[in-house]
Tab-separated table of C-alpha atoms and ligand atoms in Angstrom:
chain	number	residue	atom	x	y	z
A	1	MET	CA	92.168	-162.727	-16.716
A	2	THR	CA	94.018	-166.080	-16.760
A	3	THR	CA	91.764	-169.135	-16.775
A	4	LEU	CA	92.739	-172.564	-15.583
A	5	ASP	CA	93.580	-174.898	-18.476
A	6	PRO	CA	92.883	-178.663	-18.418
A	7	VAL	CA	96.581	-179.638	-18.519
A	8	THR	CA	97.405	-177.557	-15.430
A	9	ALA	CA	94.226	-178.721	-13.694
A	10	SER	CA	95.135	-182.366	-14.353
A	11	ALA	CA	98.667	-181.805	-13.029
A	12	LEU	CA	97.223	-180.247	-9.876
A	13	ARG	CA	94.900	-183.255	-9.512
A	14	ARG	CA	97.856	-185.655	-9.767
A	15	GLY	CA	99.722	-183.644	-7.139
A	16	TRP	CA	96.647	-183.704	-4.886
A	17	ASP	CA	96.388	-187.495	-5.181
A	18	ALA	CA	100.096	-187.914	-4.377
A	19	GLN	CA	99.933	-185.792	-1.226
A	20	GLN	CA	96.649	-187.414	-0.096
A	21	GLN	CA	97.870	-191.049	-0.161
A	22	PRO	CA	99.314	-191.093	3.394
A	23	PHE	CA	96.091	-189.748	4.866
A	24	LEU	CA	94.223	-192.916	3.848
A	25	PRO	CA	96.478	-195.953	3.409
A	26	TRP	CA	95.318	-198.087	0.426
A	27	ARG	CA	93.429	-194.989	-0.762
A	28	GLU	CA	93.299	-196.085	-4.416
A	29	GLU	CA	91.873	-199.482	-3.517
A	30	ALA	CA	89.363	-197.926	-1.112
A	31	PHE	CA	88.186	-195.503	-3.799
A	32	ASP	CA	87.906	-198.376	-6.325
A	33	VAL	CA	85.614	-200.088	-3.803
A	34	LEU	CA	83.476	-196.934	-3.517
A	35	ALA	CA	83.219	-196.597	-7.291
A	36	ALA	CA	82.345	-200.273	-7.742
A	37	ARG	CA	79.513	-200.011	-5.200
A	38	ALA	CA	78.078	-196.753	-6.562
A	39	HIS	CA	75.345	-196.971	-9.177
A	40	GLY	CA	73.237	-194.586	-11.248
A	41	ARG	CA	73.460	-190.880	-10.561
A	42	VAL	CA	76.196	-190.294	-7.962
A	43	LEU	CA	77.024	-187.420	-5.590
A	44	ASP	CA	80.693	-187.221	-4.503
A	45	LEU	CA	80.459	-185.508	-1.113
A	46	ALA	CA	83.410	-183.314	-0.054
A	47	GLY	CA	84.916	-184.548	-3.300
A	48	GLY	CA	87.987	-182.278	-3.407
A	49	THR	CA	89.695	-182.388	-6.811
A	50	GLY	CA	87.614	-185.382	-7.922
A	51	SER	CA	89.665	-188.434	-6.978
A	52	ILE	CA	86.490	-190.512	-6.614
A	53	ALA	CA	84.479	-188.601	-9.224
A	54	SER	CA	87.162	-189.405	-11.846
A	55	ARG	CA	86.149	-193.080	-11.525
A	56	LEU	CA	82.447	-192.435	-12.182
A	57	ALA	CA	80.360	-191.769	-15.309
A	58	ASP	CA	77.355	-189.835	-13.984
A	59	VAL	CA	78.635	-187.820	-11.045
A	60	THR	CA	78.207	-184.438	-9.373
A	61	LEU	CA	80.943	-183.229	-7.024
A	62	LEU	CA	80.092	-181.194	-3.926
A	63	ASP	CA	82.643	-179.353	-1.815
A	64	PHE	CA	82.925	-176.014	-0.025
A	65	ASP	CA	86.361	-175.121	-1.391
A	66	PRO	CA	86.281	-173.037	-4.597
A	67	VAL	CA	89.900	-173.871	-5.493
A	68	LEU	CA	89.333	-177.634	-5.362
A	69	LEU	CA	86.018	-177.281	-7.207
A	70	GLU	CA	87.620	-175.290	-10.020
A	71	ILE	CA	90.390	-177.866	-10.450
A	72	ALA	CA	87.830	-180.725	-10.571
A	73	ARG	CA	85.540	-178.858	-12.934
A	74	VAL	CA	88.279	-178.008	-15.431
A	75	ALA	CA	90.195	-181.303	-15.250
A	76	LEU	CA	87.210	-183.674	-15.298
A	77	GLY	CA	84.382	-181.645	-16.817
A	78	VAL	CA	82.057	-182.795	-14.026
A	79	PRO	CA	79.233	-180.654	-12.616
A	80	VAL	CA	80.258	-179.140	-9.287
A	81	VAL	CA	78.233	-177.716	-6.410
A	82	ARG	CA	79.638	-175.389	-3.802
A	83	ALA	CA	78.023	-176.100	-0.450
A	84	ASP	CA	78.967	-176.284	3.213
A	85	LEU	CA	78.283	-179.615	4.911
A	86	SER	CA	78.619	-178.190	8.411
A	87	GLY	CA	74.879	-177.327	8.426
A	88	PRO	CA	71.721	-178.826	6.884
A	89	GLY	CA	71.328	-176.223	4.094
A	90	TRP	CA	73.513	-178.159	1.632
A	91	VAL	CA	70.546	-180.402	0.788
A	92	ASP	CA	68.411	-177.489	-0.463
A	93	GLY	CA	67.861	-177.533	-4.201
A	94	LEU	CA	69.738	-180.761	-4.825
A	95	PRO	CA	68.072	-183.466	-6.929
A	96	ARG	CA	67.877	-187.045	-5.605
A	97	PHE	CA	70.856	-189.333	-6.241
A	98	ASP	CA	71.093	-193.124	-6.537
A	99	SER	CA	74.395	-193.134	-4.668
A	100	VAL	CA	76.347	-190.799	-2.408
A	101	VAL	CA	80.065	-191.436	-1.851
A	102	ALA	CA	82.619	-189.800	0.440
A	103	GLY	CA	86.336	-190.446	0.931
A	104	THR	CA	88.817	-189.165	3.525
A	105	ALA	CA	86.403	-186.391	4.357
A	106	LEU	CA	83.723	-186.994	6.969
A	107	HIS	CA	86.228	-187.044	9.861
A	108	HIS	CA	85.978	-183.255	9.510
A	109	PHE	CA	82.729	-183.474	11.474
A	110	GLY	CA	82.257	-184.323	15.147
A	111	PRO	CA	79.775	-186.960	16.365
A	112	ASP	CA	76.688	-184.735	16.632
A	113	ARG	CA	77.119	-183.119	13.224
A	114	LEU	CA	78.020	-186.443	11.583
A	115	ARG	CA	74.859	-188.117	12.919
A	116	ALA	CA	72.774	-185.249	11.499
A	117	LEU	CA	74.704	-185.379	8.213
A	118	TYR	CA	73.972	-189.092	7.869
A	119	ALA	CA	70.227	-188.337	8.104
A	120	GLU	CA	70.628	-185.554	5.509
A	121	ILE	CA	72.505	-187.906	3.173
A	122	ARG	CA	69.596	-190.358	3.431
A	123	GLU	CA	67.273	-187.489	2.435
A	124	VAL	CA	69.101	-186.881	-0.855
A	125	LEU	CA	69.020	-190.569	-1.794
A	126	ALA	CA	66.381	-191.885	-4.187
A	127	PRO	CA	64.539	-195.111	-3.256
A	128	GLY	CA	66.968	-198.019	-3.567
A	129	GLY	CA	69.924	-195.674	-3.091
A	130	LEU	CA	73.129	-196.268	-1.139
A	131	PHE	CA	75.795	-194.298	0.698
A	132	ALA	CA	79.422	-195.453	0.775
A	133	ASN	CA	82.092	-193.881	2.976
A	134	ALA	CA	85.852	-194.571	3.012
A	135	ASP	CA	87.927	-193.211	5.865
A	136	ARG	CA	90.164	-194.227	8.711
A	137	MET	CA	88.035	-196.219	11.141
A	138	PRO	CA	90.528	-197.686	13.591
A	139	GLU	CA	89.331	-200.544	15.733
A	140	PRO	CA	90.006	-200.192	19.468
A	141	ALA	CA	92.997	-202.188	20.689
A	142	ALA	CA	92.032	-205.628	22.027
A	143	PRO	CA	92.120	-205.879	25.843
A	144	ALA	CA	95.361	-207.355	27.228
A	145	THR	CA	93.476	-210.431	28.507
A	146	ALA	CA	91.998	-211.272	25.097
A	147	PRO	CA	93.247	-214.515	23.530
A	148	ALA	CA	95.806	-214.072	20.758
A	149	VAL	CA	94.271	-213.996	17.281
A	150	THR	CA	96.263	-215.153	14.305
A	151	ALA	CA	95.734	-212.870	11.345
A	152	PRO	CA	97.692	-212.198	8.187
A	153	ALA	CA	100.253	-209.436	8.693
A	154	VAL	CA	99.039	-206.166	7.192
A	155	THR	CA	101.598	-203.539	6.352
A	156	ALA	CA	100.341	-200.100	5.432
A	157	PRO	CA	102.084	-198.502	2.446
A	158	VAL	CA	103.139	-195.488	4.505
A	159	ALA	CA	105.740	-195.101	7.208
A	160	ASP	CA	103.584	-193.108	9.581
A	161	GLU	CA	100.274	-194.592	10.704
A	162	SER	CA	98.957	-191.586	12.643
A	163	ALA	CA	95.582	-190.188	11.542
A	164	SER	CA	97.265	-186.992	10.370
A	165	GLY	CA	99.395	-189.011	7.944
A	166	GLY	CA	102.620	-187.903	9.676
A	167	SER	CA	104.713	-184.748	9.438
A	168	ALA	CA	106.041	-185.503	5.924
A	169	ALA	CA	102.456	-185.829	4.709
A	170	MET	CA	101.478	-182.570	6.400
A	171	GLU	CA	104.428	-180.843	4.722
A	172	ALA	CA	103.463	-182.231	1.290
A	173	TRP	CA	99.879	-181.029	1.899
A	174	ARG	CA	101.160	-177.558	2.837
A	175	VAL	CA	103.422	-177.360	-0.250
A	176	TRP	CA	100.551	-178.442	-2.551
A	177	TRP	CA	98.322	-175.706	-1.168
A	178	GLU	CA	101.093	-173.086	-1.381
A	179	GLU	CA	101.575	-173.887	-5.085
A	180	ALA	CA	97.856	-174.078	-5.904
A	181	LEU	CA	97.017	-170.800	-4.173
A	182	ALA	CA	99.886	-169.030	-5.933
A	183	HIS	CA	98.659	-170.058	-9.390
A	184	PRO	CA	97.391	-166.966	-11.269
A	185	ALA	CA	94.500	-168.897	-12.833
A	186	LEU	CA	93.233	-169.774	-9.366
A	187	ALA	CA	93.569	-166.285	-7.886
A	188	ASP	CA	89.816	-165.537	-7.874
A	189	ALA	CA	88.951	-168.881	-6.325
A	190	ALA	CA	91.772	-168.516	-3.803
A	191	ALA	CA	90.498	-165.092	-2.751
A	192	ASP	CA	87.040	-166.586	-2.236
A	193	ARG	CA	88.042	-169.497	0.010
A	194	ALA	CA	88.224	-169.869	3.754
A	195	ASP	CA	90.059	-172.532	5.722
A	196	GLY	CA	87.697	-174.932	7.465
A	197	ASP	CA	88.155	-176.653	10.801
A	198	SER	CA	88.409	-180.411	11.120
A	199	ALA	CA	87.097	-182.278	14.156
A	200	ASP	CA	89.550	-185.102	13.281
A	201	PHE	CA	86.873	-187.537	14.460
A	202	TYR	CA	87.950	-191.121	13.712
A	203	PRO	CA	85.583	-193.508	15.507
A	204	PRO	CA	85.646	-197.253	14.802
A	205	ALA	CA	83.498	-198.647	11.982
A	206	SER	CA	80.991	-199.943	14.549
A	207	TRP	CA	80.234	-196.305	15.493
A	208	HIS	CA	79.456	-195.460	11.846
A	209	VAL	CA	77.275	-198.573	11.485
A	210	GLU	CA	75.232	-197.649	14.554
A	211	ALA	CA	74.963	-193.959	13.574
A	212	LEU	CA	73.824	-194.827	10.047
A	213	LYS	CA	71.180	-197.234	11.333
A	214	SER	CA	69.980	-194.563	13.785
A	215	ALA	CA	69.764	-192.139	10.840
A	216	GLY	CA	67.277	-194.478	9.170
A	217	PHE	CA	69.433	-196.579	6.843
A	218	ALA	CA	67.940	-200.060	6.550
A	219	HIS	CA	71.044	-202.160	5.923
A	220	VAL	CA	74.597	-201.129	6.862
A	221	GLU	CA	77.819	-203.135	6.592
A	222	VAL	CA	81.589	-202.801	6.509
A	223	VAL	CA	82.409	-204.060	3.021
A	224	TRP	CA	86.191	-203.551	2.960
A	225	ARG	CA	89.015	-203.047	5.415
A	226	ARG	CA	92.817	-202.826	5.281
A	227	GLY	CA	94.484	-201.789	8.497
A	228	ASP	CA	92.686	-198.701	9.795
A	229	SER	CA	91.178	-197.872	6.408
A	230	ALA	CA	87.623	-199.094	5.897
A	231	VAL	CA	84.585	-198.673	3.650
A	232	VAL	CA	81.080	-198.700	5.132
A	233	VAL	CA	78.072	-199.060	2.821
A	234	ALA	CA	74.588	-198.042	3.964
A	235	HIS	CA	71.439	-198.911	1.975
A	236	ARG	CA	68.519	-196.523	2.233
A	237	ASP	CA	65.951	-199.330	2.022
A	238	PRO	CA	65.840	-202.988	3.016
A	239	LEU	CA	67.658	-205.316	0.637
A	240	ILE	CA	65.210	-207.486	-1.283
B	1	LIG	C1	91.038	-184.629	2.756
B	1	LIG	S1	90.012	-183.844	1.590
B	1	LIG	C2	89.354	-185.226	0.680
B	1	LIG	C3	88.841	-184.841	-0.665
B	1	LIG	C4	88.501	-186.006	-1.585
B	1	LIG	N1	87.339	-186.748	-1.119
B	1	LIG	C5	89.710	-186.905	-1.712
B	1	LIG	O1	89.724	-187.961	-1.105
B	1	LIG	O2	90.645	-186.510	-2.408
B	1	LIG	C6	88.629	-183.307	2.562
B	1	LIG	C7	87.625	-182.542	1.740
B	1	LIG	O3	86.534	-182.152	2.559
B	1	LIG	C8	86.135	-180.869	2.160
B	1	LIG	N2	85.401	-180.258	3.268
B	1	LIG	C9	85.849	-180.074	4.534
B	1	LIG	N3	84.903	-179.465	5.284
B	1	LIG	C10	83.841	-179.272	4.457
B	1	LIG	C11	82.564	-178.672	4.643
B	1	LIG	N4	82.202	-178.150	5.819
B	1	LIG	N5	81.717	-178.651	3.608
B	1	LIG	C12	82.085	-179.175	2.396
B	1	LIG	N6	83.279	-179.740	2.164
B	1	LIG	C13	84.147	-179.790	3.182
B	1	LIG	C14	87.456	-180.169	1.845
B	1	LIG	O4	87.286	-179.006	1.071
B	1	LIG	C15	88.187	-181.280	1.122
B	1	LIG	O5	87.906	-181.292	-0.248
């Protein structure tokens, strides 16, 4: 049986990062913000091939896709957990973490499931812990009668600003998957995977702030924004 080697796994990770950029403009900066906020023992939720985990020292990566998990495990040597976030069972058996991070991922879940997931994330946090989420969180357009606001021009580093990243991005995503699934060393993992649905739920940051507070987080704030991309940080307990 062929096993995945670290050089191939790292090349697949680089290809993943390249095809993911359009889906979250300023992705690298957003993930740097997540990593800078995270402390202690970290859980990278829906971590894919480990784009956020690669920035962290003490990290466990959770995802439901065996192909992505195998690439992350071999390339980064991080502990991985296979679990499905679409129901509450993913929490079972997990230790407590000081930080939970997620990037370009939680839009997979609709409003009801995401509210429940936020409460579950709080459950896996140790006292003093925090959750940080980077995703597209577009603000609603200002009403036509609103006074003009002067703000610095912000130009996203991608041509297509749609939430799907545009058709070129979708094609690059498709090609990456075609190549990964055809790799002999990933045949077992590929046979074991199932495509998941995405709700493509992209509410504004204010929705996330309210939902996180309703889930029991004591202090929630938007700590970073560029265009539609934003990072929300939620503290489990009141800040001292
Ligand atoms: C766009 S990728 C982002 C991955 C990684 N955070 C990154 O930014 O590169 C979305 C991730 O969510 C994971 N995912 C989607 N639905 C999931 C579910 N129900 N349970 C666990 N992971 C899920 C996918 O497998 C994929 O790794």
